[in-house]
Tab-separated table of C-alpha atoms in Angstrom:
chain	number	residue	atom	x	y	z
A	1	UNK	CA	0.000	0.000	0.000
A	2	UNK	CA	1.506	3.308	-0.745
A	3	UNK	CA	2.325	5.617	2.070
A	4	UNK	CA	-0.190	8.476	2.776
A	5	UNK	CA	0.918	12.117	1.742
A	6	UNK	CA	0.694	12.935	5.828
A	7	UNK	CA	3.038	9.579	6.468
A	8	UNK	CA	5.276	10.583	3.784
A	9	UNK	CA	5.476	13.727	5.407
A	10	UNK	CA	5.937	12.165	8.648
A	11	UNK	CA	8.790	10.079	7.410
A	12	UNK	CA	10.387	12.924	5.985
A	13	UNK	CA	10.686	15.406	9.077
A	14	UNK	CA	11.415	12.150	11.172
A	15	UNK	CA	14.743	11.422	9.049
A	16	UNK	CA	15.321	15.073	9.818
A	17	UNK	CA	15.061	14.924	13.277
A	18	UNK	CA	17.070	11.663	13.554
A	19	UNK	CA	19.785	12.922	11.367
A	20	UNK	CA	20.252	15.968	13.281
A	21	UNK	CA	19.472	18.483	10.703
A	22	UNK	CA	16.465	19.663	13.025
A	23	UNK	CA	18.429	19.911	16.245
A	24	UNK	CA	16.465	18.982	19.743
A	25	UNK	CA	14.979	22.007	20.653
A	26	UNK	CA	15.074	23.557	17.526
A	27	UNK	CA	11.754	25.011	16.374
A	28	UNK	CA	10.415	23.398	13.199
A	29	UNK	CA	9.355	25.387	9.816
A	30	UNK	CA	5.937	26.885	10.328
A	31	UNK	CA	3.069	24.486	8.286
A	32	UNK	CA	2.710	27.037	5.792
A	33	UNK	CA	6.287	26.534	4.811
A	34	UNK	CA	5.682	22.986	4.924
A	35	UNK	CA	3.065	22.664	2.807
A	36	UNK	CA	4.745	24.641	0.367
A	37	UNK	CA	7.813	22.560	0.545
A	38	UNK	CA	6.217	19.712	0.082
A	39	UNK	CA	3.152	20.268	-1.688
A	40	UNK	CA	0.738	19.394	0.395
A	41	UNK	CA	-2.499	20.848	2.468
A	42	UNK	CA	-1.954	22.749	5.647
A	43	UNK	CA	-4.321	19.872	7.123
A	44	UNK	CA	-1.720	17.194	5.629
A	45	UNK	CA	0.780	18.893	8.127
A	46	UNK	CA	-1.201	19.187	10.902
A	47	UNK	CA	-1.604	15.722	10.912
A	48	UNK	CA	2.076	14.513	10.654
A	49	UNK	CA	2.784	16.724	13.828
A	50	UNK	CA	0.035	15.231	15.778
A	51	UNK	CA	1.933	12.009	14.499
A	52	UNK	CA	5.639	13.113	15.563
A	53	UNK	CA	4.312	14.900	18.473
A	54	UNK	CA	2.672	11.078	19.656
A	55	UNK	CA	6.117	9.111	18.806
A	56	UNK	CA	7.792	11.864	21.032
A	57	UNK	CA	9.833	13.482	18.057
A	58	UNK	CA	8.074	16.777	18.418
A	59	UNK	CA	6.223	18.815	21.103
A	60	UNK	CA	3.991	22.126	20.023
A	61	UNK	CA	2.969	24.374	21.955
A	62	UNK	CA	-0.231	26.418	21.278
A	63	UNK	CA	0.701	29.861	19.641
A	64	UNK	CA	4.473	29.653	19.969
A	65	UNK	CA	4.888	26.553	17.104
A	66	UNK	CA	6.732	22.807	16.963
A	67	UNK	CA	9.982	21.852	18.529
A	68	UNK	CA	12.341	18.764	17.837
A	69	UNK	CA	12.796	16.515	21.001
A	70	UNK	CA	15.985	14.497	21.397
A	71	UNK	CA	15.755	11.563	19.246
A	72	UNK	CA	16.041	7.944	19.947
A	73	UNK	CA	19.741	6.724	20.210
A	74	UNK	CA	19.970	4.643	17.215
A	75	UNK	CA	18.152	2.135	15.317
A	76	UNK	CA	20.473	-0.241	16.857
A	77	UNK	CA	20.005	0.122	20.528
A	78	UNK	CA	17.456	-1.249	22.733
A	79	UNK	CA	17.210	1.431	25.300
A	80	UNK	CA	13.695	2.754	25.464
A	81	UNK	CA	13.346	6.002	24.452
A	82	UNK	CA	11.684	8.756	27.018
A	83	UNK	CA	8.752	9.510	25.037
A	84	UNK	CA	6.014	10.317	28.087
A	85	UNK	CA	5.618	12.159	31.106
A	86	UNK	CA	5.885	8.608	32.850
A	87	UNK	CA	8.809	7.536	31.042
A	88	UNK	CA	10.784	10.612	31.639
A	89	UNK	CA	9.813	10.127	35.942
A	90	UNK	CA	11.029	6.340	35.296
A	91	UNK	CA	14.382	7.489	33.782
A	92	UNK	CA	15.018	10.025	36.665
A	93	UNK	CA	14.266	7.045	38.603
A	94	UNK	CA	16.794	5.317	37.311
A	95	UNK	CA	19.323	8.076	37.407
A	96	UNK	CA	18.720	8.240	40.834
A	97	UNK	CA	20.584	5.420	41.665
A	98	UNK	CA	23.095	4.944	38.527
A	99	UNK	CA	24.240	8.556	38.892
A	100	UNK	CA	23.635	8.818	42.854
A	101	UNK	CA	26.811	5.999	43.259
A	102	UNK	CA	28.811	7.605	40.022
A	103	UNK	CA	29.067	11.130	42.211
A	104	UNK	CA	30.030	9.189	45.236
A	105	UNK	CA	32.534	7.200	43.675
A	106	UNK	CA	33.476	9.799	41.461
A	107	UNK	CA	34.700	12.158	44.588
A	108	UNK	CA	37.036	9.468	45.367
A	109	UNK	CA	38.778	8.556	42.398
A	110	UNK	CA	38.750	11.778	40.378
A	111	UNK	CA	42.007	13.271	39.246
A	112	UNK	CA	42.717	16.865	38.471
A	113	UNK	CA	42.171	16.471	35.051
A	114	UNK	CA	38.460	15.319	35.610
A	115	UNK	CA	37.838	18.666	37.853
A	116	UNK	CA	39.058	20.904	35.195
A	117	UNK	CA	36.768	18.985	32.434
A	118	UNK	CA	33.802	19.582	34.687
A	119	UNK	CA	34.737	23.152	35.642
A	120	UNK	CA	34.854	23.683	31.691
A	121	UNK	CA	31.733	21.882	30.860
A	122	UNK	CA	29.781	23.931	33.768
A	123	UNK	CA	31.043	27.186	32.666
A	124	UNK	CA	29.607	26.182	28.780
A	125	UNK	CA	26.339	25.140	30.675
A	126	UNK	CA	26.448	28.325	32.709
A	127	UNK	CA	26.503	30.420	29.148
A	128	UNK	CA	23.174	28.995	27.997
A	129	UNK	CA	20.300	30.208	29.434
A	130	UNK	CA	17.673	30.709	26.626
A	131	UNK	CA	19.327	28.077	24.226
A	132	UNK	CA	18.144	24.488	25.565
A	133	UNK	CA	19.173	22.616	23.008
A	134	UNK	CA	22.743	23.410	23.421
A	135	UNK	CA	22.119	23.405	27.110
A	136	UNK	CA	20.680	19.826	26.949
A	137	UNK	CA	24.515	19.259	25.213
A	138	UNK	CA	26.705	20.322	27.968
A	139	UNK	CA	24.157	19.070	30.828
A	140	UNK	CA	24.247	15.733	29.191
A	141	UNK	CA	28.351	16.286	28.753
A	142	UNK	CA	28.581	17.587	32.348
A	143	UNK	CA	26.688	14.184	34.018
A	144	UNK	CA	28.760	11.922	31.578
A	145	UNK	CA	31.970	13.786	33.229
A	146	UNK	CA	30.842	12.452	36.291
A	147	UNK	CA	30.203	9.011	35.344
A	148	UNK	CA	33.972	9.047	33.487
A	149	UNK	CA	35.546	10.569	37.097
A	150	UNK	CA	33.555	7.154	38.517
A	151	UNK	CA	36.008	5.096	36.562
A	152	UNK	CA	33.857	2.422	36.264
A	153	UNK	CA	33.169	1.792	32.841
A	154	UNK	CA	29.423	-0.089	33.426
A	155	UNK	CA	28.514	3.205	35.161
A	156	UNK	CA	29.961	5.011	31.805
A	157	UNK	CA	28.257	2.767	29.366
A	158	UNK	CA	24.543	3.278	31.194
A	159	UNK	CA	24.748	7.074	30.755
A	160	UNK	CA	26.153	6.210	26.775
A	161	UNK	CA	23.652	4.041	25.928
A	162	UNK	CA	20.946	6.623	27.151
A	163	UNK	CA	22.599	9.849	25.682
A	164	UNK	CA	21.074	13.254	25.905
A	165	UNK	CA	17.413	11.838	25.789
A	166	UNK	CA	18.502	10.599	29.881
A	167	UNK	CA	18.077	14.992	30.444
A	168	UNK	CA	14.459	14.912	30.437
A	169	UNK	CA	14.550	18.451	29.108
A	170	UNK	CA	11.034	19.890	30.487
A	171	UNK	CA	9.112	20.531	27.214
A	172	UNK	CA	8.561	24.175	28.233
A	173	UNK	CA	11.744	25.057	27.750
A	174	UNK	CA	11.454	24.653	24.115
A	175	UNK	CA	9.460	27.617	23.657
A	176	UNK	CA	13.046	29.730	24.478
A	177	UNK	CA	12.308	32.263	21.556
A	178	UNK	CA	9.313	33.493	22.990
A	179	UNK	CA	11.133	34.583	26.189
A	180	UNK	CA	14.735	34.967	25.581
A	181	UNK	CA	15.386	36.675	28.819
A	182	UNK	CA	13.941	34.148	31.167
A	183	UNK	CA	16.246	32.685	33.510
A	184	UNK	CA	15.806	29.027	31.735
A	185	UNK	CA	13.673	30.097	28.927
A	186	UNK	CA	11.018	28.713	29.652
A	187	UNK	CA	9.186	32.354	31.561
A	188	UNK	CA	10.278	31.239	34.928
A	189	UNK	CA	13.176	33.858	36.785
A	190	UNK	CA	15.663	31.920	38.263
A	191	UNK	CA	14.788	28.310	36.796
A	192	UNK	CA	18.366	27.819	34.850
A	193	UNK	CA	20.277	29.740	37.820
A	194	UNK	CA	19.094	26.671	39.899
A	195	UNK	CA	19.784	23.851	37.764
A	196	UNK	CA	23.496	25.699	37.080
A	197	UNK	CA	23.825	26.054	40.821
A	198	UNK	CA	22.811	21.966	41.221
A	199	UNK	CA	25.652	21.072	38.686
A	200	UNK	CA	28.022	23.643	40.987
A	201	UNK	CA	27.445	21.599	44.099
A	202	UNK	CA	28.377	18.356	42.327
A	203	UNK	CA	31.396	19.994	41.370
A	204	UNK	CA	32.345	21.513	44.747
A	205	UNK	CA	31.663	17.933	46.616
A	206	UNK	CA	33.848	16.441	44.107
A	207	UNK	CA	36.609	18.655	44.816
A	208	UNK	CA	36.485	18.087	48.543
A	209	UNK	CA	36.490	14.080	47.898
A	210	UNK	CA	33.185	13.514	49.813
A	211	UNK	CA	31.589	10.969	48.882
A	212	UNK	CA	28.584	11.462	50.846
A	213	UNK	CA	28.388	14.960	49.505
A	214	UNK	CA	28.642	14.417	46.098
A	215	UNK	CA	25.948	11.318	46.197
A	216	UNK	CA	23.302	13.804	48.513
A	217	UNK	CA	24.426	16.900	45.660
A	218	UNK	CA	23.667	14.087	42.990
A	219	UNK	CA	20.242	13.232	44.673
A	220	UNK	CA	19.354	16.637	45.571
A	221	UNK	CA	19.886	17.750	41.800
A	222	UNK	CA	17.478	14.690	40.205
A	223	UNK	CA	14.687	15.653	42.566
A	224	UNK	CA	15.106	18.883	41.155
A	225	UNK	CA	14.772	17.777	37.901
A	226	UNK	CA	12.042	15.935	39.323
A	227	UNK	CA	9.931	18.376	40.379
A	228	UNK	CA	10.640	21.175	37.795
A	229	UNK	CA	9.358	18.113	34.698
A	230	UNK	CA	6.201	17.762	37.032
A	231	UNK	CA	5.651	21.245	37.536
A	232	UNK	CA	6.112	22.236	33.882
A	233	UNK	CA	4.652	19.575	32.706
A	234	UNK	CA	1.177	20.219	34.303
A	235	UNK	CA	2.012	17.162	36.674
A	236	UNK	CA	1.261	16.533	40.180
């Protein structure tokens, strides 16, 4: 059976989002550019971003447009990917207690070198308030850091095997053009100052070599993430 012209379009914007050239948290082209491009009804692309928006490619948001979510790994990989409110609460979940350890074990058997990565990848992190796709790069980087200063390479591979979708960016944040000056981008003051000041704490635990610190900064941070998804997301 030949494909529909809406699952034709779907197919096409998917490959786009996979590939990269629509970058998570990128906003897409607007549907009457679509439907130009590809020669098809506005109605056509309304219906391949309800599609994309179900498969967790895509999230739009009423008056400000669509914007790419992070992507499944790769064809090849079995991880689930984080496509619902409940999934993205399970992978915190599990992040609590893959990346509670890392930090702990991290504070004992990080070298110099490690510190100064981190310090690096914070001060990136720390320069990108209002651009959460790039943000969702270095936070991803930063936590991966972490995991590496763990030296424990099954701790490594679990944060590798998840990649960037393991952020559980809130989906508010991808409306960052329609508030550039908001502290996270997403209209809320402060938001990003908070989530950069969680990553500083991790740092500043692992630099003292406590453990205990660096698991309870770890733990602290994740219930933050925690409870900004459920607040942004409309959740309990």
């Amino acid at each position: 059976m030949p494909p529909t012209l809406s699952g034709a379009l779907v197919a096409a914007l998917r490959a786009r989002i996979v590939d990269g050239d629509i970058a998570p948290g990128e906003k897409l082209p607007s549907e009457t550019a679509l439907a130009v491009e590809h020669q098809v009804s506005r109605t056509v692309v309304r219906e391949a971003i309800a599609r994309l928006n179900l498969e967790g490619l895509v999230h739009t948001r009423r008056g400000s447009g669509s914007y790419a979510l992070a992507p499944p790994a790769g064809d090849g990989d079995d991880v689930p990917v984080a496509r619902s409110l409940e999934d993205r609460l399970g992978l915190i979940d599990f992040r609590l207690g893959v990346e509670t350890q890392a930090a702990a074990l991290a504070a004992e058997r990080r070298s110099d070198a490690h510190l100064d990565a981190l310090a690096a990848r914070l001060r990136d992190l720390d320069g990108t308030p209002g651009h959460p796709a790039t943000a969702m790069q270095h936070d991803f980087a930063f936590h991966r850091l972490v995991a590496e200063a763990a030296q424990n390479r099954y701790l490594l591979d679990a944060l590798d095997r998840l990649g960037p979708q393991m952020i559980a960016m809130p989906r508010g944040r991808l409306g960052s053009s329609a508030a550039p000056s908001a502290g996270t981008g997403d209209g809320t003051p402060g938001r990003f100052a908070t989530v950069t000041q969680e990553h500083r704490a991790i740092l500043d635990a692992l630099t003292a070599r406590d453990p205990l610190a660096a698991a309870a900064a770890m733990r602290v941070h994740l219930a933050g993430s925690r409870r900004r998804l459920l607040a942004e997301s409309g959740g309990r």
